[in-house]
């Protein structure tokens, strides 16, 4: 068996483009992606989408502030566990969750994947464990402090030891944001997550209104652009137009 990469869409949000990208106008439809990676040595998810409570009571789950920024479009059957079951994968048999960062739309589904080891950047974990920093960054400890075994990494990390799936530090959006590089037969794919919401974010370096560290985020975009120039395909974090071009599971990304 060779490595396989699958895209899963766990609902979507609608938000103001002006908040998500400098100079943006109007509304943007934001897909909430998660990815399944099947490697001969194990099964991994990159991000897990939103907690199912967001289907019923988003404000109760994510707080008034975040709930006021977005409209939630998230129905039963779209949560990560249901998406896995729909393609005959057992959420209890996922070995690893790589979380890009601790915002609710990336880590909320960890609760539905009980037996996985979490692989996160140490600086993200530490931010999440500090009540003041967590509150400033909009992290909800109930999303990620659930008793999973946690592997804290610092910088690049080769997930299976063969260079095929590598965590890449892309700090800036949050203290310890990371992206994931996946080597397919066709070449490298970089799952950027919120290091780069949109294609335009990369082309025009227009950052969201609210980021943890602007300079670090710009440096991460430079690094993503360098990898793209070297032949990698960048998968943007919440780009609706881009997402329409991505085949959905059970069709593998090739
Ligand atoms: Zn996000």
PDB file of C-alpha atoms and ligand atoms in Angstrom:
ATOM      1  CA  UNK A   1       0.000   0.000   0.000  1.00  0.00           C
ATOM      2  CA  UNK A   2       1.276   3.412  -0.871  1.00  0.00           C
ATOM      3  CA  UNK A   3       0.392   6.678   0.820  1.00  0.00           C
ATOM      4  CA  UNK A   4      -3.092   8.023   0.221  1.00  0.00           C
ATOM      5  CA  UNK A   5      -4.488  11.496   0.926  1.00  0.00           C
ATOM      6  CA  UNK A   6      -8.209  12.243   1.199  1.00  0.00           C
ATOM      7  CA  UNK A   7     -10.088  15.517   1.658  1.00  0.00           C
ATOM      8  CA  UNK A   8     -13.103  15.670   3.973  1.00  0.00           C
ATOM      9  CA  UNK A   9     -15.306  18.765   4.310  1.00  0.00           C
ATOM     10  CA  UNK A  10     -16.688  19.246   7.809  1.00  0.00           C
ATOM     11  CA  UNK A  11     -19.219  21.999   7.198  1.00  0.00           C
ATOM     12  CA  UNK A  12     -18.546  25.580   6.313  1.00  0.00           C
ATOM     13  CA  UNK A  13     -18.693  29.072   7.759  1.00  0.00           C
ATOM     14  CA  UNK A  14     -19.588  32.397   6.189  1.00  0.00           C
ATOM     15  CA  UNK A  15     -17.552  35.409   7.257  1.00  0.00           C
ATOM     16  CA  UNK A  16     -16.653  38.963   6.279  1.00  0.00           C
ATOM     17  CA  UNK A  17     -13.817  39.058   3.806  1.00  0.00           C
ATOM     18  CA  UNK A  18     -12.646  42.326   5.355  1.00  0.00           C
ATOM     19  CA  UNK A  19     -11.892  40.439   8.565  1.00  0.00           C
ATOM     20  CA  UNK A  20     -10.181  37.565   6.793  1.00  0.00           C
ATOM     21  CA  UNK A  21      -8.044  39.521   4.336  1.00  0.00           C
ATOM     22  CA  UNK A  22      -6.814  43.109   4.342  1.00  0.00           C
ATOM     23  CA  UNK A  23      -8.890  45.190   1.945  1.00  0.00           C
ATOM     24  CA  UNK A  24     -11.426  42.389   1.429  1.00  0.00           C
ATOM     25  CA  UNK A  25     -15.079  43.241   0.792  1.00  0.00           C
ATOM     26  CA  UNK A  26     -18.284  41.263   1.044  1.00  0.00           C
ATOM     27  CA  UNK A  27     -18.765  37.792   2.410  1.00  0.00           C
ATOM     28  CA  UNK A  28     -16.716  34.655   1.909  1.00  0.00           C
ATOM     29  CA  UNK A  29     -17.864  31.062   2.119  1.00  0.00           C
ATOM     30  CA  UNK A  30     -15.257  29.170   4.070  1.00  0.00           C
ATOM     31  CA  UNK A  31     -15.040  25.402   3.713  1.00  0.00           C
ATOM     32  CA  UNK A  32     -13.825  23.609   6.848  1.00  0.00           C
ATOM     33  CA  UNK A  33     -11.323  21.027   5.596  1.00  0.00           C
ATOM     34  CA  UNK A  34      -9.911  17.985   7.300  1.00  0.00           C
ATOM     35  CA  UNK A  35      -7.605  15.468   5.659  1.00  0.00           C
ATOM     36  CA  UNK A  36      -7.135  11.743   6.088  1.00  0.00           C
ATOM     37  CA  UNK A  37      -3.710  10.289   5.370  1.00  0.00           C
ATOM     38  CA  UNK A  38      -3.246   6.545   5.075  1.00  0.00           C
ATOM     39  CA  UNK A  39       0.355   5.438   5.307  1.00  0.00           C
ATOM     40  CA  UNK A  40       1.625   1.848   5.596  1.00  0.00           C
ATOM     41  CA  UNK A  41       2.721   2.672   9.155  1.00  0.00           C
ATOM     42  CA  UNK A  42      -0.510   4.293  10.318  1.00  0.00           C
ATOM     43  CA  UNK A  43      -3.499   6.513   9.767  1.00  0.00           C
ATOM     44  CA  UNK A  44      -3.425  10.238  10.452  1.00  0.00           C
ATOM     45  CA  UNK A  45      -5.804  13.168  10.322  1.00  0.00           C
ATOM     46  CA  UNK A  46      -4.702  16.699   9.631  1.00  0.00           C
ATOM     47  CA  UNK A  47      -7.239  18.778  11.553  1.00  0.00           C
ATOM     48  CA  UNK A  48     -10.642  17.580  12.699  1.00  0.00           C
ATOM     49  CA  UNK A  49     -13.069  20.434  11.992  1.00  0.00           C
ATOM     50  CA  UNK A  50     -15.643  21.705  14.458  1.00  0.00           C
ATOM     51  CA  UNK A  51     -17.187  20.121  17.539  1.00  0.00           C
ATOM     52  CA  UNK A  52     -20.697  18.748  16.861  1.00  0.00           C
ATOM     53  CA  UNK A  53     -22.128  21.173  19.448  1.00  0.00           C
ATOM     54  CA  UNK A  54     -21.560  23.796  16.722  1.00  0.00           C
ATOM     55  CA  UNK A  55     -24.396  22.113  14.787  1.00  0.00           C
ATOM     56  CA  UNK A  56     -26.917  23.024  17.490  1.00  0.00           C
ATOM     57  CA  UNK A  57     -25.572  25.944  19.503  1.00  0.00           C
ATOM     58  CA  UNK A  58     -22.469  27.604  18.017  1.00  0.00           C
ATOM     59  CA  UNK A  59     -22.456  30.502  20.496  1.00  0.00           C
ATOM     60  CA  UNK A  60     -22.656  28.082  23.408  1.00  0.00           C
ATOM     61  CA  UNK A  61     -19.655  26.210  22.088  1.00  0.00           C
ATOM     62  CA  UNK A  62     -17.345  28.880  20.682  1.00  0.00           C
ATOM     63  CA  UNK A  63     -18.527  31.953  22.602  1.00  0.00           C
ATOM     64  CA  UNK A  64     -20.403  35.055  21.486  1.00  0.00           C
ATOM     65  CA  UNK A  65     -17.393  36.710  19.900  1.00  0.00           C
ATOM     66  CA  UNK A  66     -16.486  33.946  17.440  1.00  0.00           C
ATOM     67  CA  UNK A  67     -20.149  33.105  16.877  1.00  0.00           C
ATOM     68  CA  UNK A  68     -20.743  36.765  15.973  1.00  0.00           C
ATOM     69  CA  UNK A  69     -17.980  36.732  13.352  1.00  0.00           C
ATOM     70  CA  UNK A  70     -19.339  33.796  11.359  1.00  0.00           C
ATOM     71  CA  UNK A  71     -22.549  32.113  10.298  1.00  0.00           C
ATOM     72  CA  UNK A  72     -22.327  28.391  10.855  1.00  0.00           C
ATOM     73  CA  UNK A  73     -23.417  25.876   8.241  1.00  0.00           C
ATOM     74  CA  UNK A  74     -22.721  22.549   9.862  1.00  0.00           C
ATOM     75  CA  UNK A  75     -25.173  19.667   9.867  1.00  0.00           C
ATOM     76  CA  UNK A  76     -25.265  16.243  11.485  1.00  0.00           C
ATOM     77  CA  UNK A  77     -23.298  13.904   9.237  1.00  0.00           C
ATOM     78  CA  UNK A  78     -20.651  16.530   8.465  1.00  0.00           C
ATOM     79  CA  UNK A  79     -18.591  16.074  11.646  1.00  0.00           C
ATOM     80  CA  UNK A  80     -15.273  14.267  11.274  1.00  0.00           C
ATOM     81  CA  UNK A  81     -16.435  10.940  12.727  1.00  0.00           C
ATOM     82  CA  UNK A  82     -19.419  10.765  10.354  1.00  0.00           C
ATOM     83  CA  UNK A  83     -17.228  11.742   7.409  1.00  0.00           C
ATOM     84  CA  UNK A  84     -14.863   8.873   8.260  1.00  0.00           C
ATOM     85  CA  UNK A  85     -17.679   6.375   8.796  1.00  0.00           C
ATOM     86  CA  UNK A  86     -19.202   7.358   5.449  1.00  0.00           C
ATOM     87  CA  UNK A  87     -16.061   6.014   3.771  1.00  0.00           C
ATOM     88  CA  UNK A  88     -15.879   2.944   6.047  1.00  0.00           C
ATOM     89  CA  UNK A  89     -13.101   4.209   8.271  1.00  0.00           C
ATOM     90  CA  UNK A  90     -13.395   3.773  12.029  1.00  0.00           C
ATOM     91  CA  UNK A  91     -12.620   6.997  13.964  1.00  0.00           C
ATOM     92  CA  UNK A  92     -11.439   4.836  16.887  1.00  0.00           C
ATOM     93  CA  UNK A  93      -8.697   3.420  14.665  1.00  0.00           C
ATOM     94  CA  UNK A  94      -7.101   6.713  13.689  1.00  0.00           C
ATOM     95  CA  UNK A  95      -3.552   6.631  15.085  1.00  0.00           C
ATOM     96  CA  UNK A  96      -2.488  10.264  14.870  1.00  0.00           C
ATOM     97  CA  UNK A  97      -4.130  13.685  14.800  1.00  0.00           C
ATOM     98  CA  UNK A  98      -1.884  16.470  13.549  1.00  0.00           C
ATOM     99  CA  UNK A  99      -3.572  19.725  14.553  1.00  0.00           C
ATOM    100  CA  UNK A 100      -2.495  22.758  12.572  1.00  0.00           C
ATOM    101  CA  UNK A 101      -3.498  24.935  15.526  1.00  0.00           C
ATOM    102  CA  UNK A 102      -6.066  25.228  18.296  1.00  0.00           C
ATOM    103  CA  UNK A 103      -8.856  27.297  16.741  1.00  0.00           C
ATOM    104  CA  UNK A 104     -12.315  25.737  17.031  1.00  0.00           C
ATOM    105  CA  UNK A 105     -12.642  24.905  13.328  1.00  0.00           C
ATOM    106  CA  UNK A 106      -9.438  22.806  13.346  1.00  0.00           C
ATOM    107  CA  UNK A 107      -9.465  20.986  16.660  1.00  0.00           C
ATOM    108  CA  UNK A 108     -13.145  20.685  17.656  1.00  0.00           C
ATOM    109  CA  UNK A 109     -13.479  17.190  16.200  1.00  0.00           C
ATOM    110  CA  UNK A 110     -10.619  15.762  18.285  1.00  0.00           C
ATOM    111  CA  UNK A 111     -13.323  14.719  20.771  1.00  0.00           C
ATOM    112  CA  UNK A 112     -14.663  12.289  18.157  1.00  0.00           C
ATOM    113  CA  UNK A 113     -11.312  10.584  17.552  1.00  0.00           C
ATOM    114  CA  UNK A 114     -10.639   9.025  20.937  1.00  0.00           C
ATOM    115  CA  UNK A 115      -7.566   6.845  20.520  1.00  0.00           C
ATOM    116  CA  UNK A 116      -5.241   9.025  18.472  1.00  0.00           C
ATOM    117  CA  UNK A 117      -1.995  10.593  19.594  1.00  0.00           C
ATOM    118  CA  UNK A 118      -2.003  14.368  19.025  1.00  0.00           C
ATOM    119  CA  UNK A 119       1.040  15.859  17.309  1.00  0.00           C
ATOM    120  CA  UNK A 120       1.243  19.600  17.897  1.00  0.00           C
ATOM    121  CA  UNK A 121       3.917  22.255  18.025  1.00  0.00           C
ATOM    122  CA  UNK A 122       5.151  22.744  21.558  1.00  0.00           C
ATOM    123  CA  UNK A 123       4.536  26.486  21.435  1.00  0.00           C
ATOM    124  CA  UNK A 124       0.890  25.923  20.455  1.00  0.00           C
ATOM    125  CA  UNK A 125       0.420  23.453  23.293  1.00  0.00           C
ATOM    126  CA  UNK A 126       1.994  25.831  25.779  1.00  0.00           C
ATOM    127  CA  UNK A 127      -0.215  28.687  24.577  1.00  0.00           C
ATOM    128  CA  UNK A 128      -3.239  26.427  24.951  1.00  0.00           C
ATOM    129  CA  UNK A 129      -2.292  25.499  28.505  1.00  0.00           C
ATOM    130  CA  UNK A 130      -1.855  29.135  29.611  1.00  0.00           C
ATOM    131  CA  UNK A 131      -5.347  30.417  30.495  1.00  0.00           C
ATOM    132  CA  UNK A 132      -4.556  34.064  29.663  1.00  0.00           C
ATOM    133  CA  UNK A 133      -2.847  33.376  26.354  1.00  0.00           C
ATOM    134  CA  UNK A 134      -5.490  30.809  25.423  1.00  0.00           C
ATOM    135  CA  UNK A 135      -8.245  33.371  26.026  1.00  0.00           C
ATOM    136  CA  UNK A 136      -6.406  36.013  23.982  1.00  0.00           C
ATOM    137  CA  UNK A 137      -5.965  33.608  21.101  1.00  0.00           C
ATOM    138  CA  UNK A 138      -9.545  32.320  21.195  1.00  0.00           C
ATOM    139  CA  UNK A 139      -8.598  28.786  22.243  1.00  0.00           C
ATOM    140  CA  UNK A 140     -11.063  26.587  24.124  1.00  0.00           C
ATOM    141  CA  UNK A 141      -9.261  24.052  26.261  1.00  0.00           C
ATOM    142  CA  UNK A 142     -12.293  21.731  26.035  1.00  0.00           C
ATOM    143  CA  UNK A 143     -11.387  21.252  22.360  1.00  0.00           C
ATOM    144  CA  UNK A 144      -7.901  19.836  22.893  1.00  0.00           C
ATOM    145  CA  UNK A 145      -7.246  18.930  26.535  1.00  0.00           C
ATOM    146  CA  UNK A 146      -9.193  15.687  26.416  1.00  0.00           C
ATOM    147  CA  UNK A 147      -6.685  13.119  27.597  1.00  0.00           C
ATOM    148  CA  UNK A 148      -5.199  12.210  24.226  1.00  0.00           C
ATOM    149  CA  UNK A 149      -1.526  11.379  24.393  1.00  0.00           C
ATOM    150  CA  UNK A 150       0.267  14.500  23.151  1.00  0.00           C
ATOM    151  CA  UNK A 151       3.550  14.641  21.276  1.00  0.00           C
ATOM    152  CA  UNK A 152       4.924  18.176  21.369  1.00  0.00           C
ATOM    153  CA  UNK A 153       7.283  18.945  18.523  1.00  0.00           C
ATOM    154  CA  UNK A 154       9.495  21.923  17.827  1.00  0.00           C
ATOM    155  CA  UNK A 155       9.765  22.827  14.153  1.00  0.00           C
ATOM    156  CA  UNK A 156       9.848  20.265  11.346  1.00  0.00           C
ATOM    157  CA  UNK A 157       8.817  16.731  12.240  1.00  0.00           C
ATOM    158  CA  UNK A 158       8.857  13.642  10.025  1.00  0.00           C
ATOM    159  CA  UNK A 159       5.684  11.799  11.013  1.00  0.00           C
ATOM    160  CA  UNK A 160       6.468   8.290   9.741  1.00  0.00           C
ATOM    161  CA  UNK A 161      10.259   8.496   9.517  1.00  0.00           C
ATOM    162  CA  UNK A 162      10.444   8.242   5.734  1.00  0.00           C
ATOM    163  CA  UNK A 163      10.030  11.864   4.682  1.00  0.00           C
ATOM    164  CA  UNK A 164       6.597  11.277   3.170  1.00  0.00           C
ATOM    165  CA  UNK A 165       4.557  13.259   5.714  1.00  0.00           C
ATOM    166  CA  UNK A 166       6.311  16.177   7.403  1.00  0.00           C
ATOM    167  CA  UNK A 167       4.999  18.820   9.798  1.00  0.00           C
ATOM    168  CA  UNK A 168       6.235  22.270   8.782  1.00  0.00           C
ATOM    169  CA  UNK A 169       6.297  25.139  11.279  1.00  0.00           C
ATOM    170  CA  UNK A 170       4.271  28.035   9.835  1.00  0.00           C
ATOM    171  CA  UNK A 171       3.992  30.245  12.896  1.00  0.00           C
ATOM    172  CA  UNK A 172       2.238  33.575  12.970  1.00  0.00           C
ATOM    173  CA  UNK A 173      -1.492  32.939  12.644  1.00  0.00           C
ATOM    174  CA  UNK A 174      -1.166  31.490  16.158  1.00  0.00           C
ATOM    175  CA  UNK A 175       1.965  30.940  18.291  1.00  0.00           C
ATOM    176  CA  UNK A 176       2.570  27.388  17.059  1.00  0.00           C
ATOM    177  CA  UNK A 177       0.682  27.055  13.785  1.00  0.00           C
ATOM    178  CA  UNK A 178       1.931  24.241  11.530  1.00  0.00           C
ATOM    179  CA  UNK A 179       1.245  23.013   8.003  1.00  0.00           C
ATOM    180  CA  UNK A 180       1.693  19.494   6.649  1.00  0.00           C
ATOM    181  CA  UNK A 181       3.725  18.413   3.644  1.00  0.00           C
ATOM    182  CA  UNK A 182       2.566  15.192   1.989  1.00  0.00           C
ATOM    183  CA  UNK A 183       4.587  13.522  -0.739  1.00  0.00           C
ATOM    184  CA  UNK A 184       2.328  12.060  -3.413  1.00  0.00           C
ATOM    185  CA  UNK A 185       3.398  10.246  -6.581  1.00  0.00           C
ATOM    186  CA  UNK A 186       2.614  13.478  -8.446  1.00  0.00           C
ATOM    187  CA  UNK A 187       4.806  15.599  -6.168  1.00  0.00           C
ATOM    188  CA  UNK A 188       4.556  17.439  -2.872  1.00  0.00           C
ATOM    189  CA  UNK A 189       1.339  18.856  -1.504  1.00  0.00           C
ATOM    190  CA  UNK A 190       1.467  21.360   1.358  1.00  0.00           C
ATOM    191  CA  UNK A 191      -1.697  21.511   3.438  1.00  0.00           C
ATOM    192  CA  UNK A 192      -1.262  25.097   4.553  1.00  0.00           C
ATOM    193  CA  UNK A 193      -4.277  25.431   6.898  1.00  0.00           C
ATOM    194  CA  UNK A 194      -4.567  28.948   8.317  1.00  0.00           C
ATOM    195  CA  UNK A 195      -1.014  29.956   7.479  1.00  0.00           C
ATOM    196  CA  UNK A 196      -2.761  30.883   4.222  1.00  0.00           C
ATOM    197  CA  UNK A 197      -6.560  31.190   4.122  1.00  0.00           C
ATOM    198  CA  UNK A 198      -6.871  31.983   0.423  1.00  0.00           C
ATOM    199  CA  UNK A 199      -4.909  31.809  -2.798  1.00  0.00           C
ATOM    200  CA  UNK A 200      -4.976  35.620  -2.738  1.00  0.00           C
ATOM    201  CA  UNK A 201      -3.354  35.604   0.706  1.00  0.00           C
ATOM    202  CA  UNK A 202      -0.285  34.012  -0.861  1.00  0.00           C
ATOM    203  CA  UNK A 203      -0.281  36.010  -4.118  1.00  0.00           C
ATOM    204  CA  UNK A 204      -0.879  39.426  -2.550  1.00  0.00           C
ATOM    205  CA  UNK A 205       0.320  38.874   1.032  1.00  0.00           C
ATOM    206  CA  UNK A 206      -2.907  40.271   2.443  1.00  0.00           C
ATOM    207  CA  UNK A 207      -3.127  39.041   6.008  1.00  0.00           C
ATOM    208  CA  UNK A 208      -6.211  38.586   8.152  1.00  0.00           C
ATOM    209  CA  UNK A 209      -7.090  41.466  10.476  1.00  0.00           C
ATOM    210  CA  UNK A 210      -6.225  39.525  13.599  1.00  0.00           C
ATOM    211  CA  UNK A 211      -3.072  37.435  13.725  1.00  0.00           C
ATOM    212  CA  UNK A 212      -0.726  36.544  16.554  1.00  0.00           C
ATOM    213  CA  UNK A 213       2.502  37.703  14.878  1.00  0.00           C
ATOM    214  CA  UNK A 214       2.422  39.557  11.538  1.00  0.00           C
ATOM    215  CA  UNK A 215       6.130  39.246  10.805  1.00  0.00           C
ATOM    216  CA  UNK A 216       6.180  35.521  11.522  1.00  0.00           C
ATOM    217  CA  UNK A 217       3.098  35.015   9.372  1.00  0.00           C
ATOM    218  CA  UNK A 218       4.658  36.919   6.469  1.00  0.00           C
ATOM    219  CA  UNK A 219       7.801  34.801   6.816  1.00  0.00           C
ATOM    220  CA  UNK A 220       5.650  31.660   6.713  1.00  0.00           C
ATOM    221  CA  UNK A 221       4.011  32.922   3.498  1.00  0.00           C
ATOM    222  CA  UNK A 222       7.452  33.508   1.975  1.00  0.00           C
ATOM    223  CA  UNK A 223       8.341  29.918   2.842  1.00  0.00           C
ATOM    224  CA  UNK A 224       5.103  28.581   1.333  1.00  0.00           C
ATOM    225  CA  UNK A 225       5.775  30.599  -1.827  1.00  0.00           C
ATOM    226  CA  UNK A 226       9.294  29.164  -1.967  1.00  0.00           C
ATOM    227  CA  UNK A 227       7.936  25.626  -1.751  1.00  0.00           C
ATOM    228  CA  UNK A 228       5.343  26.414  -4.417  1.00  0.00           C
ATOM    229  CA  UNK A 229       8.045  27.778  -6.716  1.00  0.00           C
ATOM    230  CA  UNK A 230       9.946  24.514  -6.160  1.00  0.00           C
ATOM    231  CA  UNK A 231       6.938  22.547  -7.432  1.00  0.00           C
ATOM    232  CA  UNK A 232       4.725  21.918  -4.411  1.00  0.00           C
ATOM    233  CA  UNK A 233       0.958  22.369  -4.640  1.00  0.00           C
ATOM    234  CA  UNK A 234      -0.339  24.583  -1.838  1.00  0.00           C
ATOM    235  CA  UNK A 235      -3.731  23.654  -0.379  1.00  0.00           C
ATOM    236  CA  UNK A 236      -5.240  26.837   1.047  1.00  0.00           C
ATOM    237  CA  UNK A 237      -6.965  26.811   4.418  1.00  0.00           C
ATOM    238  CA  UNK A 238     -10.436  28.177   3.688  1.00  0.00           C
ATOM    239  CA  UNK A 239     -10.561  29.052  -0.016  1.00  0.00           C
ATOM    240  CA  UNK A 240     -14.002  28.164  -1.392  1.00  0.00           C
ATOM    241  CA  UNK A 241     -13.009  28.539  -5.055  1.00  0.00           C
ATOM    242  CA  UNK A 242      -9.898  26.425  -4.571  1.00  0.00           C
ATOM    243  CA  UNK A 243     -11.820  23.842  -2.568  1.00  0.00           C
ATOM    244  CA  UNK A 244     -14.185  23.206  -5.506  1.00  0.00           C
ATOM    245  CA  UNK A 245     -11.186  21.794  -7.389  1.00  0.00           C
ATOM    246  CA  UNK A 246     -10.233  19.324  -4.658  1.00  0.00           C
ATOM    247  CA  UNK A 247     -11.690  15.820  -5.033  1.00  0.00           C
ATOM    248  CA  UNK A 248     -13.512  14.667  -1.930  1.00  0.00           C
ATOM    249  CA  UNK A 249     -13.214  11.290  -0.204  1.00  0.00           C
ATOM    250  CA  UNK A 250     -13.601   8.497  -1.102  1.00  0.00           C
ATOM    251  CA  UNK A 251     -11.774   9.832  -4.165  1.00  0.00           C
ATOM    252  CA  UNK A 252      -8.107  10.185  -3.242  1.00  0.00           C
ATOM    253  CA  UNK A 253      -6.103  13.302  -4.061  1.00  0.00           C
ATOM    254  CA  UNK A 254      -3.536  12.324  -6.657  1.00  0.00           C
TER     255      UNK A 254
HETATM  256 ZN1  LIG B   1      -9.514  28.101  10.354  1.00  0.00          ZN
END
